[in-house]
Amino acid sequence: GDSVTQMEGPVTLSEEAFLTINCTYTATGYPSLFWYVQYPGEGLQLLLKATKADDKGSNKGFEATYRKETTSFHLEKGSVQVSDSAVYFCALSDRVQGAQKLVFGQGTRLTINP
Amino acid sequence: DTGVSQDPRHKITKRGQNVTFRCDPISEHNRLYWYRQTLGQGPEFLTYFQNEAQLEKSRLLSDRFSAERPKGSFSTLEIQRTEQGDSAMYLCASQARGRGRPDTQYFGPGTRLTVL
């Protein structure tokens, strides 16, 4: 079945550092790809998404590019802030009719120190 | 706040008791999903409703679990004869009907279940 593998955490960085969180996927079809974020004490929020190969999703300074050839969707940010501390989840959704259930990675906890 | 609400936010119960959770999706969203998230893991799909019809269920959903969505609005998830392995965060997500392309799923804050 479909699966998502994320970079093991936790990840700890200093403020203004460059961030990369790796994500690779296995899917039989042509999935859409997502990054969700879970801030402390809050629910999952969509951070960004890409629906086809070579699409770039971006939001709040974060970016990820859908790479079909490497089956990857790595999350990047050029300069992280303390407020970016959260758990980040990579996910995919099959592009078929009916249930568009999300398949999530295990999550990567990010801590940014001032 | 995504507009999806869940109640209760926390539930502590003894093994063998029944529990019921409620999810209120964004109004006019006709798709509703339930997921389960255990500690240190990503959410896992449990079941899916389109309007009032339950169209797909995961193998994770044993016969002790039942979900309903009467009238296609709010949904309930009931667990009968709870077991310690049921302890998890239960998440609800709502989604507007798209035309083939996946629209965003908006998640509620979750119900954290602890089975003693």
mmCIF file with all atom_site columns, C-alpha atoms in Angstrom:
data_model
loop_
_atom_site.group_PDB
_atom_site.id
_atom_site.type_symbol
_atom_site.label_atom_id
_atom_site.label_alt_id
_atom_site.label_comp_id
_atom_site.label_asym_id
_atom_site.label_entity_id
_atom_site.label_seq_id
_atom_site.pdbx_PDB_ins_code
_atom_site.Cartn_x
_atom_site.Cartn_y
_atom_site.Cartn_z
_atom_site.occupancy
_atom_site.B_iso_or_equiv
_atom_site.pdbx_formal_charge
_atom_site.auth_seq_id
_atom_site.auth_comp_id
_atom_site.auth_asym_id
_atom_site.auth_atom_id
_atom_site.pdbx_PDB_model_num
ATOM 1   C CA . GLY A 1 1   ? 0.000   0.000  0.000   1.00 0.00 ? 1   GLY A CA 1
ATOM 2   C CA . ASP A 1 2   ? 0.874   3.661  -0.125  1.00 0.00 ? 2   ASP A CA 1
ATOM 3   C CA . SER A 1 3   ? 3.341   4.920  2.471   1.00 0.00 ? 3   SER A CA 1
ATOM 4   C CA . VAL A 1 4   ? 5.252   8.017  3.550   1.00 0.00 ? 4   VAL A CA 1
ATOM 5   C CA . THR A 1 5   ? 8.655   8.066  5.191   1.00 0.00 ? 5   THR A CA 1
ATOM 6   C CA . GLN A 1 6   ? 9.890   11.140 7.002   1.00 0.00 ? 6   GLN A CA 1
ATOM 7   C CA . MET A 1 7   ? 13.218  12.194 8.353   1.00 0.00 ? 7   MET A CA 1
ATOM 8   C CA . GLU A 1 8   ? 13.672  10.959 11.890  1.00 0.00 ? 8   GLU A CA 1
ATOM 9   C CA . GLY A 1 9   ? 13.410  13.550 14.611  1.00 0.00 ? 9   GLY A CA 1
ATOM 10  C CA . PRO A 1 10  ? 13.609  15.385 16.797  1.00 0.00 ? 10  PRO A CA 1
ATOM 11  C CA . VAL A 1 11  ? 15.351  18.220 14.997  1.00 0.00 ? 11  VAL A CA 1
ATOM 12  C CA . THR A 1 12  ? 16.802  21.134 16.957  1.00 0.00 ? 12  THR A CA 1
ATOM 13  C CA . LEU A 1 13  ? 18.051  24.285 15.252  1.00 0.00 ? 13  LEU A CA 1
ATOM 14  C CA . SER A 1 14  ? 19.007  27.807 16.173  1.00 0.00 ? 14  SER A CA 1
ATOM 15  C CA . GLU A 1 15  ? 16.907  30.743 15.062  1.00 0.00 ? 15  GLU A CA 1
ATOM 16  C CA . GLU A 1 16  ? 17.632  31.872 11.478  1.00 0.00 ? 16  GLU A CA 1
ATOM 17  C CA . ALA A 1 17  ? 19.098  28.490 10.515  1.00 0.00 ? 17  ALA A CA 1
ATOM 18  C CA . PHE A 1 18  ? 18.170  26.736 7.263   1.00 0.00 ? 18  PHE A CA 1
ATOM 19  C CA . LEU A 1 19  ? 15.663  23.922 7.613   1.00 0.00 ? 19  LEU A CA 1
ATOM 20  C CA . THR A 1 20  ? 15.203  20.765 5.573   1.00 0.00 ? 20  THR A CA 1
ATOM 21  C CA . ILE A 1 21  ? 12.879  17.938 6.581   1.00 0.00 ? 21  ILE A CA 1
ATOM 22  C CA . ASN A 1 22  ? 13.076  15.013 4.192   1.00 0.00 ? 22  ASN A CA 1
ATOM 23  C CA . CYS A 1 23  ? 10.002  13.173 2.978   1.00 0.00 ? 23  CYS A CA 1
ATOM 24  C CA . THR A 1 24  ? 9.768   10.313 0.495   1.00 0.00 ? 24  THR A CA 1
ATOM 25  C CA . TYR A 1 25  ? 6.725   8.375  -0.571  1.00 0.00 ? 25  TYR A CA 1
ATOM 26  C CA . THR A 1 26  ? 5.608   5.147  -2.178  1.00 0.00 ? 26  THR A CA 1
ATOM 27  C CA . ALA A 1 27  ? 2.383   5.172  -4.164  1.00 0.00 ? 27  ALA A CA 1
ATOM 28  C CA . THR A 1 28  ? 0.860   3.201  -7.007  1.00 0.00 ? 28  THR A CA 1
ATOM 29  C CA . GLY A 1 29  ? -1.003  6.139  -8.524  1.00 0.00 ? 29  GLY A CA 1
ATOM 30  C CA . TYR A 1 30  ? -0.331  9.833  -8.872  1.00 0.00 ? 30  TYR A CA 1
ATOM 31  C CA . PRO A 1 31  ? -0.832  11.217 -5.387  1.00 0.00 ? 31  PRO A CA 1
ATOM 32  C CA . SER A 1 32  ? -1.160  14.745 -4.184  1.00 0.00 ? 32  SER A CA 1
ATOM 33  C CA . LEU A 1 33  ? 1.350   15.655 -1.487  1.00 0.00 ? 33  LEU A CA 1
ATOM 34  C CA . PHE A 1 34  ? 0.908   17.707 1.662   1.00 0.00 ? 34  PHE A CA 1
ATOM 35  C CA . TRP A 1 35  ? 2.738   19.075 4.648   1.00 0.00 ? 35  TRP A CA 1
ATOM 36  C CA . TYR A 1 36  ? 0.678   19.493 7.801   1.00 0.00 ? 36  TYR A CA 1
ATOM 37  C CA . VAL A 1 37  ? 1.884   21.192 10.980  1.00 0.00 ? 37  VAL A CA 1
ATOM 38  C CA . GLN A 1 38  ? 0.772   20.641 14.556  1.00 0.00 ? 38  GLN A CA 1
ATOM 39  C CA . TYR A 1 39  ? 1.672   23.443 16.958  1.00 0.00 ? 39  TYR A CA 1
ATOM 40  C CA . PRO A 1 40  ? 1.752   22.650 20.686  1.00 0.00 ? 40  PRO A CA 1
ATOM 41  C CA . GLY A 1 41  ? -1.772  22.207 22.021  1.00 0.00 ? 41  GLY A CA 1
ATOM 42  C CA . GLU A 1 42  ? -3.405  22.718 18.617  1.00 0.00 ? 42  GLU A CA 1
ATOM 43  C CA . GLY A 1 43  ? -4.866  20.569 15.845  1.00 0.00 ? 43  GLY A CA 1
ATOM 44  C CA . LEU A 1 44  ? -3.343  19.686 12.494  1.00 0.00 ? 44  LEU A CA 1
ATOM 45  C CA . GLN A 1 45  ? -3.168  22.553 10.022  1.00 0.00 ? 45  GLN A CA 1
ATOM 46  C CA . LEU A 1 46  ? -2.373  22.367 6.347   1.00 0.00 ? 46  LEU A CA 1
ATOM 47  C CA . LEU A 1 47  ? 0.937   24.112 5.686   1.00 0.00 ? 47  LEU A CA 1
ATOM 48  C CA . LEU A 1 48  ? 1.258   23.581 1.938   1.00 0.00 ? 48  LEU A CA 1
ATOM 49  C CA . LYS A 1 49  ? 0.382   21.179 -0.843  1.00 0.00 ? 49  LYS A CA 1
ATOM 50  C CA . ALA A 1 50  ? 1.285   20.159 -4.392  1.00 0.00 ? 50  ALA A CA 1
ATOM 51  C CA . THR A 1 51  ? -1.016  18.222 -6.664  1.00 0.00 ? 51  THR A CA 1
ATOM 52  C CA . LYS A 1 52  ? 1.205   17.195 -9.572  1.00 0.00 ? 52  LYS A CA 1
ATOM 53  C CA . ALA A 1 53  ? 4.831   16.573 -10.469 1.00 0.00 ? 53  ALA A CA 1
ATOM 54  C CA . ASP A 1 54  ? 7.123   19.640 -10.405 1.00 0.00 ? 54  ASP A CA 1
ATOM 55  C CA . ASP A 1 55  ? 4.535   21.725 -8.539  1.00 0.00 ? 55  ASP A CA 1
ATOM 56  C CA . LYS A 1 56  ? 5.955   23.814 -5.714  1.00 0.00 ? 56  LYS A CA 1
ATOM 57  C CA . GLY A 1 57  ? 3.840   24.433 -2.638  1.00 0.00 ? 57  GLY A CA 1
ATOM 58  C CA . SER A 1 58  ? 4.702   27.402 -0.451  1.00 0.00 ? 58  SER A CA 1
ATOM 59  C CA . ASN A 1 59  ? 3.360   29.135 2.643   1.00 0.00 ? 59  ASN A CA 1
ATOM 60  C CA . LYS A 1 60  ? 4.775   31.191 5.539   1.00 0.00 ? 60  LYS A CA 1
ATOM 61  C CA . GLY A 1 61  ? 8.282   30.967 4.066   1.00 0.00 ? 61  GLY A CA 1
ATOM 62  C CA . PHE A 1 62  ? 8.152   27.172 3.777   1.00 0.00 ? 62  PHE A CA 1
ATOM 63  C CA . GLU A 1 63  ? 8.500   25.470 0.395   1.00 0.00 ? 63  GLU A CA 1
ATOM 64  C CA . ALA A 1 64  ? 8.339   21.937 -0.966  1.00 0.00 ? 64  ALA A CA 1
ATOM 65  C CA . THR A 1 65  ? 8.618   20.681 -4.553  1.00 0.00 ? 65  THR A CA 1
ATOM 66  C CA . TYR A 1 66  ? 6.891   17.552 -5.827  1.00 0.00 ? 66  TYR A CA 1
ATOM 67  C CA . ARG A 1 67  ? 9.708   15.425 -7.316  1.00 0.00 ? 67  ARG A CA 1
ATOM 68  C CA . LYS A 1 68  ? 8.255   12.434 -9.114  1.00 0.00 ? 68  LYS A CA 1
ATOM 69  C CA . GLU A 1 69  ? 11.639  11.096 -10.256 1.00 0.00 ? 69  GLU A CA 1
ATOM 70  C CA . THR A 1 70  ? 12.895  10.813 -6.676  1.00 0.00 ? 70  THR A CA 1
ATOM 71  C CA . THR A 1 71  ? 9.420   10.313 -5.098  1.00 0.00 ? 71  THR A CA 1
ATOM 72  C CA . SER A 1 72  ? 10.208  13.097 -2.665  1.00 0.00 ? 72  SER A CA 1
ATOM 73  C CA . PHE A 1 73  ? 8.573   16.198 -1.173  1.00 0.00 ? 73  PHE A CA 1
ATOM 74  C CA . HIS A 1 74  ? 11.192  17.735 1.116   1.00 0.00 ? 74  HIS A CA 1
ATOM 75  C CA . LEU A 1 75  ? 10.192  20.699 3.280   1.00 0.00 ? 75  LEU A CA 1
ATOM 76  C CA . GLU A 1 76  ? 12.536  23.706 3.369   1.00 0.00 ? 76  GLU A CA 1
ATOM 77  C CA . LYS A 1 77  ? 12.701  27.107 4.989   1.00 0.00 ? 77  LYS A CA 1
ATOM 78  C CA . GLY A 1 78  ? 15.525  29.555 4.613   1.00 0.00 ? 78  GLY A CA 1
ATOM 79  C CA . SER A 1 79  ? 15.446  31.122 8.072   1.00 0.00 ? 79  SER A CA 1
ATOM 80  C CA . VAL A 1 80  ? 13.483  29.498 10.889  1.00 0.00 ? 80  VAL A CA 1
ATOM 81  C CA . GLN A 1 81  ? 11.942  31.301 13.837  1.00 0.00 ? 81  GLN A CA 1
ATOM 82  C CA . VAL A 1 82  ? 11.166  30.168 17.369  1.00 0.00 ? 82  VAL A CA 1
ATOM 83  C CA . SER A 1 83  ? 7.482   30.221 16.406  1.00 0.00 ? 83  SER A CA 1
ATOM 84  C CA . ASP A 1 84  ? 8.136   27.446 13.855  1.00 0.00 ? 84  ASP A CA 1
ATOM 85  C CA . SER A 1 85  ? 8.622   24.957 16.689  1.00 0.00 ? 85  SER A CA 1
ATOM 86  C CA . ALA A 1 86  ? 6.033   22.254 16.047  1.00 0.00 ? 86  ALA A CA 1
ATOM 87  C CA . VAL A 1 87  ? 5.548   18.732 14.710  1.00 0.00 ? 87  VAL A CA 1
ATOM 88  C CA . TYR A 1 88  ? 5.541   18.502 10.908  1.00 0.00 ? 88  TYR A CA 1
ATOM 89  C CA . PHE A 1 89  ? 3.770   15.713 9.028   1.00 0.00 ? 89  PHE A CA 1
ATOM 90  C CA . CYS A 1 90  ? 4.226   14.794 5.378   1.00 0.00 ? 90  CYS A CA 1
ATOM 91  C CA . ALA A 1 91  ? 1.200   13.142 3.785   1.00 0.00 ? 91  ALA A CA 1
ATOM 92  C CA . LEU A 1 92  ? -0.142  11.903 0.469   1.00 0.00 ? 92  LEU A CA 1
ATOM 93  C CA . SER A 1 93  ? -3.621  11.525 -0.963  1.00 0.00 ? 93  SER A CA 1
ATOM 94  C CA . ASP A 1 94  ? -4.556  9.353  -3.885  1.00 0.00 ? 94  ASP A CA 1
ATOM 95  C CA . ARG A 1 95  ? -6.101  11.286 -6.754  1.00 0.00 ? 95  ARG A CA 1
ATOM 96  C CA . VAL A 1 96  ? -9.129  9.075  -7.211  1.00 0.00 ? 96  VAL A CA 1
ATOM 97  C CA . GLN A 1 97  ? -12.831 9.568  -6.809  1.00 0.00 ? 97  GLN A CA 1
ATOM 98  C CA . GLY A 1 98  ? -14.438 8.849  -3.484  1.00 0.00 ? 98  GLY A CA 1
ATOM 99  C CA . ALA A 1 99  ? -12.427 8.797  -0.299  1.00 0.00 ? 99  ALA A CA 1
ATOM 100 C CA . GLN A 1 100 ? -9.309  10.908 -0.549  1.00 0.00 ? 100 GLN A CA 1
ATOM 101 C CA . LYS A 1 101 ? -7.834  9.532  2.602   1.00 0.00 ? 101 LYS A CA 1
ATOM 102 C CA . LEU A 1 102 ? -4.533  10.913 3.743   1.00 0.00 ? 102 LEU A CA 1
ATOM 103 C CA . VAL A 1 103 ? -1.569  8.657  4.454   1.00 0.00 ? 103 VAL A CA 1
ATOM 104 C CA . PHE A 1 104 ? 0.793   10.327 6.919   1.00 0.00 ? 104 PHE A CA 1
ATOM 105 C CA . GLY A 1 105 ? 4.425   9.946  7.828   1.00 0.00 ? 105 GLY A CA 1
ATOM 106 C CA . GLN A 1 106 ? 5.355   9.528  11.465  1.00 0.00 ? 106 GLN A CA 1
ATOM 107 C CA . GLY A 1 107 ? 6.015   13.232 12.016  1.00 0.00 ? 107 GLY A CA 1
ATOM 108 C CA . THR A 1 108 ? 9.160   15.237 12.747  1.00 0.00 ? 108 THR A CA 1
ATOM 109 C CA . ARG A 1 109 ? 9.352   17.329 15.900  1.00 0.00 ? 109 ARG A CA 1
ATOM 110 C CA . LEU A 1 110 ? 11.157  20.614 15.281  1.00 0.00 ? 110 LEU A CA 1
ATOM 111 C CA . THR A 1 111 ? 12.488  22.806 18.078  1.00 0.00 ? 111 THR A CA 1
ATOM 112 C CA . ILE A 1 112 ? 13.968  26.222 17.351  1.00 0.00 ? 112 ILE A CA 1
ATOM 113 C CA . ASN A 1 113 ? 16.157  27.783 20.021  1.00 0.00 ? 113 ASN A CA 1
ATOM 114 C CA . PRO A 1 114 ? 16.559  31.570 20.279  1.00 0.00 ? 114 PRO A CA 1
ATOM 115 C CA . ASP B 2 1   ? -9.378  27.445 14.586  1.00 0.00 ? 1   ASP B CA 1
ATOM 116 C CA . THR B 2 2   ? -10.234 25.476 11.441  1.00 0.00 ? 2   THR B CA 1
ATOM 117 C CA . GLY B 2 3   ? -13.982 25.543 12.026  1.00 0.00 ? 3   GLY B CA 1
ATOM 118 C CA . VAL B 2 4   ? -14.163 21.833 12.852  1.00 0.00 ? 4   VAL B CA 1
ATOM 119 C CA . SER B 2 5   ? -15.086 21.113 16.456  1.00 0.00 ? 5   SER B CA 1
ATOM 120 C CA . GLN B 2 6   ? -14.827 17.908 18.454  1.00 0.00 ? 6   GLN B CA 1
ATOM 121 C CA . ASP B 2 7   ? -16.300 16.985 21.789  1.00 0.00 ? 7   ASP B CA 1
ATOM 122 C CA . PRO B 2 8   ? -15.099 16.066 24.322  1.00 0.00 ? 8   PRO B CA 1
ATOM 123 C CA . ARG B 2 9   ? -11.485 17.184 24.077  1.00 0.00 ? 9   ARG B CA 1
ATOM 124 C CA . HIS B 2 10  ? -10.398 14.634 26.658  1.00 0.00 ? 10  HIS B CA 1
ATOM 125 C CA . LYS B 2 11  ? -11.974 11.411 27.840  1.00 0.00 ? 11  LYS B CA 1
ATOM 126 C CA . ILE B 2 12  ? -10.708 9.083  30.535  1.00 0.00 ? 12  ILE B CA 1
ATOM 127 C CA . THR B 2 13  ? -12.533 5.792  30.884  1.00 0.00 ? 13  THR B CA 1
ATOM 128 C CA . LYS B 2 14  ? -12.099 2.383  32.431  1.00 0.00 ? 14  LYS B CA 1
ATOM 129 C CA . ARG B 2 15  ? -11.469 -0.680 30.316  1.00 0.00 ? 15  ARG B CA 1
ATOM 130 C CA . GLY B 2 16  ? -14.691 -2.256 29.175  1.00 0.00 ? 16  GLY B CA 1
ATOM 131 C CA . GLN B 2 17  ? -16.739 0.949  29.149  1.00 0.00 ? 17  GLN B CA 1
ATOM 132 C CA . ASN B 2 18  ? -18.328 2.444  26.046  1.00 0.00 ? 18  ASN B CA 1
ATOM 133 C CA . VAL B 2 19  ? -17.394 5.917  24.826  1.00 0.00 ? 19  VAL B CA 1
ATOM 134 C CA . THR B 2 20  ? -18.817 8.196  22.151  1.00 0.00 ? 20  THR B CA 1
ATOM 135 C CA . PHE B 2 21  ? -17.146 11.149 20.459  1.00 0.00 ? 21  PHE B CA 1
ATOM 136 C CA . ARG B 2 22  ? -18.749 13.865 18.375  1.00 0.00 ? 22  ARG B CA 1
ATOM 137 C CA . CYS B 2 23  ? -17.443 15.842 15.416  1.00 0.00 ? 23  CYS B CA 1
ATOM 138 C CA . ASP B 2 24  ? -19.074 18.942 13.939  1.00 0.00 ? 24  ASP B CA 1
ATOM 139 C CA . PRO B 2 25  ? -17.600 19.649 10.501  1.00 0.00 ? 25  PRO B CA 1
ATOM 140 C CA . ILE B 2 26  ? -17.539 22.902 8.604   1.00 0.00 ? 26  ILE B CA 1
ATOM 141 C CA . SER B 2 27  ? -21.077 23.511 7.429   1.00 0.00 ? 27  SER B CA 1
ATOM 142 C CA . GLU B 2 28  ? -21.751 22.459 3.837   1.00 0.00 ? 28  GLU B CA 1
ATOM 143 C CA . HIS B 2 29  ? -18.679 20.214 3.768   1.00 0.00 ? 29  HIS B CA 1
ATOM 144 C CA . ASN B 2 30  ? -20.109 16.935 2.567   1.00 0.00 ? 30  ASN B CA 1
ATOM 145 C CA . ARG B 2 31  ? -17.046 14.778 3.239   1.00 0.00 ? 31  ARG B CA 1
ATOM 146 C CA . LEU B 2 32  ? -15.998 13.746 6.735   1.00 0.00 ? 32  LEU B CA 1
ATOM 147 C CA . TYR B 2 33  ? -13.085 11.584 7.843   1.00 0.00 ? 33  TYR B CA 1
ATOM 148 C CA . TRP B 2 34  ? -12.056 9.977  11.122  1.00 0.00 ? 34  TRP B CA 1
ATOM 149 C CA . TYR B 2 35  ? -8.393  9.291  11.904  1.00 0.00 ? 35  TYR B CA 1
ATOM 150 C CA . ARG B 2 36  ? -6.584  7.863  14.910  1.00 0.00 ? 36  ARG B CA 1
ATOM 151 C CA . GLN B 2 37  ? -3.206  9.111  16.111  1.00 0.00 ? 37  GLN B CA 1
ATOM 152 C CA . THR B 2 38  ? -1.135  7.238  18.659  1.00 0.00 ? 38  THR B CA 1
ATOM 153 C CA . LEU B 2 39  ? 1.773   8.796  20.512  1.00 0.00 ? 39  LEU B CA 1
ATOM 154 C CA . GLY B 2 40  ? 4.725   9.559  18.274  1.00 0.00 ? 40  GLY B CA 1
ATOM 155 C CA . GLN B 2 41  ? 2.948   8.470  15.097  1.00 0.00 ? 41  GLN B CA 1
ATOM 156 C CA . GLY B 2 42  ? 1.120   10.154 12.276  1.00 0.00 ? 42  GLY B CA 1
ATOM 157 C CA . PRO B 2 43  ? -2.659  9.918  12.003  1.00 0.00 ? 43  PRO B CA 1
ATOM 158 C CA . GLU B 2 44  ? -4.123  6.749  10.466  1.00 0.00 ? 44  GLU B CA 1
ATOM 159 C CA . PHE B 2 45  ? -7.337  6.663  8.466   1.00 0.00 ? 45  PHE B CA 1
ATOM 160 C CA . LEU B 2 46  ? -10.325 4.993  10.122  1.00 0.00 ? 46  LEU B CA 1
ATOM 161 C CA . THR B 2 47  ? -13.422 5.785  8.078   1.00 0.00 ? 47  THR B CA 1
ATOM 162 C CA . TYR B 2 48  ? -15.008 8.177  5.592   1.00 0.00 ? 48  TYR B CA 1
ATOM 163 C CA . PHE B 2 49  ? -18.464 9.624  5.016   1.00 0.00 ? 49  PHE B CA 1
ATOM 164 C CA . GLN B 2 50  ? -19.873 11.352 2.000   1.00 0.00 ? 50  GLN B CA 1
ATOM 165 C CA . ASN B 2 51  ? -22.994 13.063 3.247   1.00 0.00 ? 51  ASN B CA 1
ATOM 166 C CA . GLU B 2 52  ? -24.685 10.454 5.464   1.00 0.00 ? 52  GLU B CA 1
ATOM 167 C CA . ALA B 2 53  ? -23.215 7.430  3.694   1.00 0.00 ? 53  ALA B CA 1
ATOM 168 C CA . GLN B 2 54  ? -20.242 5.625  5.217   1.00 0.00 ? 54  GLN B CA 1
ATOM 169 C CA . LEU B 2 55  ? -18.321 4.669  2.102   1.00 0.00 ? 55  LEU B CA 1
ATOM 170 C CA . GLU B 2 56  ? -15.052 3.281  3.375   1.00 0.00 ? 56  GLU B CA 1
ATOM 171 C CA . LYS B 2 57  ? -13.725 1.693  6.552   1.00 0.00 ? 57  LYS B CA 1
ATOM 172 C CA . SER B 2 58  ? -10.162 0.798  7.461   1.00 0.00 ? 58  SER B CA 1
ATOM 173 C CA . ARG B 2 59  ? -9.224  -2.639 8.728   1.00 0.00 ? 59  ARG B CA 1
ATOM 174 C CA . LEU B 2 60  ? -8.177  -0.765 11.871  1.00 0.00 ? 60  LEU B CA 1
ATOM 175 C CA . LEU B 2 61  ? -11.872 -0.274 12.602  1.00 0.00 ? 61  LEU B CA 1
ATOM 176 C CA . SER B 2 62  ? -12.783 -3.420 14.514  1.00 0.00 ? 62  SER B CA 1
ATOM 177 C CA . ASP B 2 63  ? -16.381 -4.434 15.152  1.00 0.00 ? 63  ASP B CA 1
ATOM 178 C CA . ARG B 2 64  ? -16.205 -2.616 18.498  1.00 0.00 ? 64  ARG B CA 1
ATOM 179 C CA . PHE B 2 65  ? -16.091 0.662  16.591  1.00 0.00 ? 65  PHE B CA 1
ATOM 180 C CA . SER B 2 66  ? -19.098 2.228  14.915  1.00 0.00 ? 66  SER B CA 1
ATOM 181 C CA . ALA B 2 67  ? -19.480 5.586  13.256  1.00 0.00 ? 67  ALA B CA 1
ATOM 182 C CA . GLU B 2 68  ? -22.551 7.446  12.076  1.00 0.00 ? 68  GLU B CA 1
ATOM 183 C CA . ARG B 2 69  ? -23.347 10.675 10.336  1.00 0.00 ? 69  ARG B CA 1
ATOM 184 C CA . PRO B 2 70  ? -27.106 11.152 10.498  1.00 0.00 ? 70  PRO B CA 1
ATOM 185 C CA . LYS B 2 71  ? -28.468 13.759 8.085   1.00 0.00 ? 71  LYS B CA 1
ATOM 186 C CA . GLY B 2 72  ? -24.992 14.336 6.721   1.00 0.00 ? 72  GLY B CA 1
ATOM 187 C CA . SER B 2 73  ? -24.053 16.907 9.341   1.00 0.00 ? 73  SER B CA 1
ATOM 188 C CA . PHE B 2 74  ? -22.283 15.998 12.606  1.00 0.00 ? 74  PHE B CA 1
ATOM 189 C CA . SER B 2 75  ? -20.733 12.578 13.098  1.00 0.00 ? 75  SER B CA 1
ATOM 190 C CA . THR B 2 76  ? -20.284 10.298 16.083  1.00 0.00 ? 76  THR B CA 1
ATOM 191 C CA . LEU B 2 77  ? -17.679 7.621  16.704  1.00 0.00 ? 77  LEU B CA 1
ATOM 192 C CA . GLU B 2 78  ? -18.521 5.025  19.342  1.00 0.00 ? 78  GLU B CA 1
ATOM 193 C CA . ILE B 2 79  ? -16.127 2.524  20.838  1.00 0.00 ? 79  ILE B CA 1
ATOM 194 C CA . GLN B 2 80  ? -17.698 -0.344 22.744  1.00 0.00 ? 80  GLN B CA 1
ATOM 195 C CA . ARG B 2 81  ? -15.922 -2.381 25.419  1.00 0.00 ? 81  ARG B CA 1
ATOM 196 C CA . THR B 2 82  ? -12.862 -0.148 25.327  1.00 0.00 ? 82  THR B CA 1
ATOM 197 C CA . GLU B 2 83  ? -9.395  -1.676 25.609  1.00 0.00 ? 83  GLU B CA 1
ATOM 198 C CA . GLN B 2 84  ? -6.136  -0.063 26.684  1.00 0.00 ? 84  GLN B CA 1
ATOM 199 C CA . GLY B 2 85  ? -4.947  -0.267 23.088  1.00 0.00 ? 85  GLY B CA 1
ATOM 200 C CA . ASP B 2 86  ? -7.719  2.138  22.123  1.00 0.00 ? 86  ASP B CA 1
ATOM 201 C CA . SER B 2 87  ? -5.921  4.950  23.945  1.00 0.00 ? 87  SER B CA 1
ATOM 202 C CA . ALA B 2 88  ? -5.118  7.526  21.273  1.00 0.00 ? 88  ALA B CA 1
ATOM 203 C CA . MET B 2 89  ? -6.090  10.885 19.818  1.00 0.00 ? 89  MET B CA 1
ATOM 204 C CA . TYR B 2 90  ? -9.160  10.609 17.585  1.00 0.00 ? 90  TYR B CA 1
ATOM 205 C CA . LEU B 2 91  ? -9.203  13.229 14.860  1.00 0.00 ? 91  LEU B CA 1
ATOM 206 C CA . CYS B 2 92  ? -12.009 14.350 12.625  1.00 0.00 ? 92  CYS B CA 1
ATOM 207 C CA . ALA B 2 93  ? -11.518 16.160 9.322   1.00 0.00 ? 93  ALA B CA 1
ATOM 208 C CA . SER B 2 94  ? -13.986 17.748 6.942   1.00 0.00 ? 94  SER B CA 1
ATOM 209 C CA . GLN B 2 95  ? -13.582 18.397 3.260   1.00 0.00 ? 95  GLN B CA 1
ATOM 210 C CA . ALA B 2 96  ? -15.620 20.173 0.640   1.00 0.00 ? 96  ALA B CA 1
ATOM 211 C CA . ARG B 2 97  ? -16.647 18.204 -2.390  1.00 0.00 ? 97  ARG B CA 1
ATOM 212 C CA . GLY B 2 98  ? -14.093 18.614 -5.126  1.00 0.00 ? 98  GLY B CA 1
ATOM 213 C CA . ARG B 2 99  ? -14.100 17.643 -8.781  1.00 0.00 ? 99  ARG B CA 1
ATOM 214 C CA . GLY B 2 100 ? -11.494 14.907 -8.822  1.00 0.00 ? 100 GLY B CA 1
ATOM 215 C CA . ARG B 2 101 ? -8.707  16.978 -7.291  1.00 0.00 ? 101 ARG B CA 1
ATOM 216 C CA . PRO B 2 102 ? -8.255  16.654 -3.541  1.00 0.00 ? 102 PRO B CA 1
ATOM 217 C CA . ASP B 2 103 ? -9.479  19.639 -1.593  1.00 0.00 ? 103 ASP B CA 1
ATOM 218 C CA . THR B 2 104 ? -7.963  20.485 1.744   1.00 0.00 ? 104 THR B CA 1
ATOM 219 C CA . GLN B 2 105 ? -9.016  18.419 4.725   1.00 0.00 ? 105 GLN B CA 1
ATOM 220 C CA . TYR B 2 106 ? -9.596  20.629 7.763   1.00 0.00 ? 106 TYR B CA 1
ATOM 221 C CA . PHE B 2 107 ? -8.881  18.921 11.048  1.00 0.00 ? 107 PHE B CA 1
ATOM 222 C CA . GLY B 2 108 ? -10.547 19.365 14.388  1.00 0.00 ? 108 GLY B CA 1
ATOM 223 C CA . PRO B 2 109 ? -8.563  19.619 17.645  1.00 0.00 ? 109 PRO B CA 1
ATOM 224 C CA . GLY B 2 110 ? -9.109  15.942 18.391  1.00 0.00 ? 110 GLY B CA 1
ATOM 225 C CA . THR B 2 111 ? -10.435 13.918 21.315  1.00 0.00 ? 111 THR B CA 1
ATOM 226 C CA . ARG B 2 112 ? -7.757  12.366 23.470  1.00 0.00 ? 112 ARG B CA 1
ATOM 227 C CA . LEU B 2 113 ? -8.935  9.023  24.874  1.00 0.00 ? 113 LEU B CA 1
ATOM 228 C CA . THR B 2 114 ? -7.213  7.374  27.805  1.00 0.00 ? 114 THR B CA 1
ATOM 229 C CA . VAL B 2 115 ? -8.354  3.880  28.761  1.00 0.00 ? 115 VAL B CA 1
ATOM 230 C CA . LEU B 2 116 ? -7.277  2.831  32.239  1.00 0.00 ? 116 LEU B CA 1
#
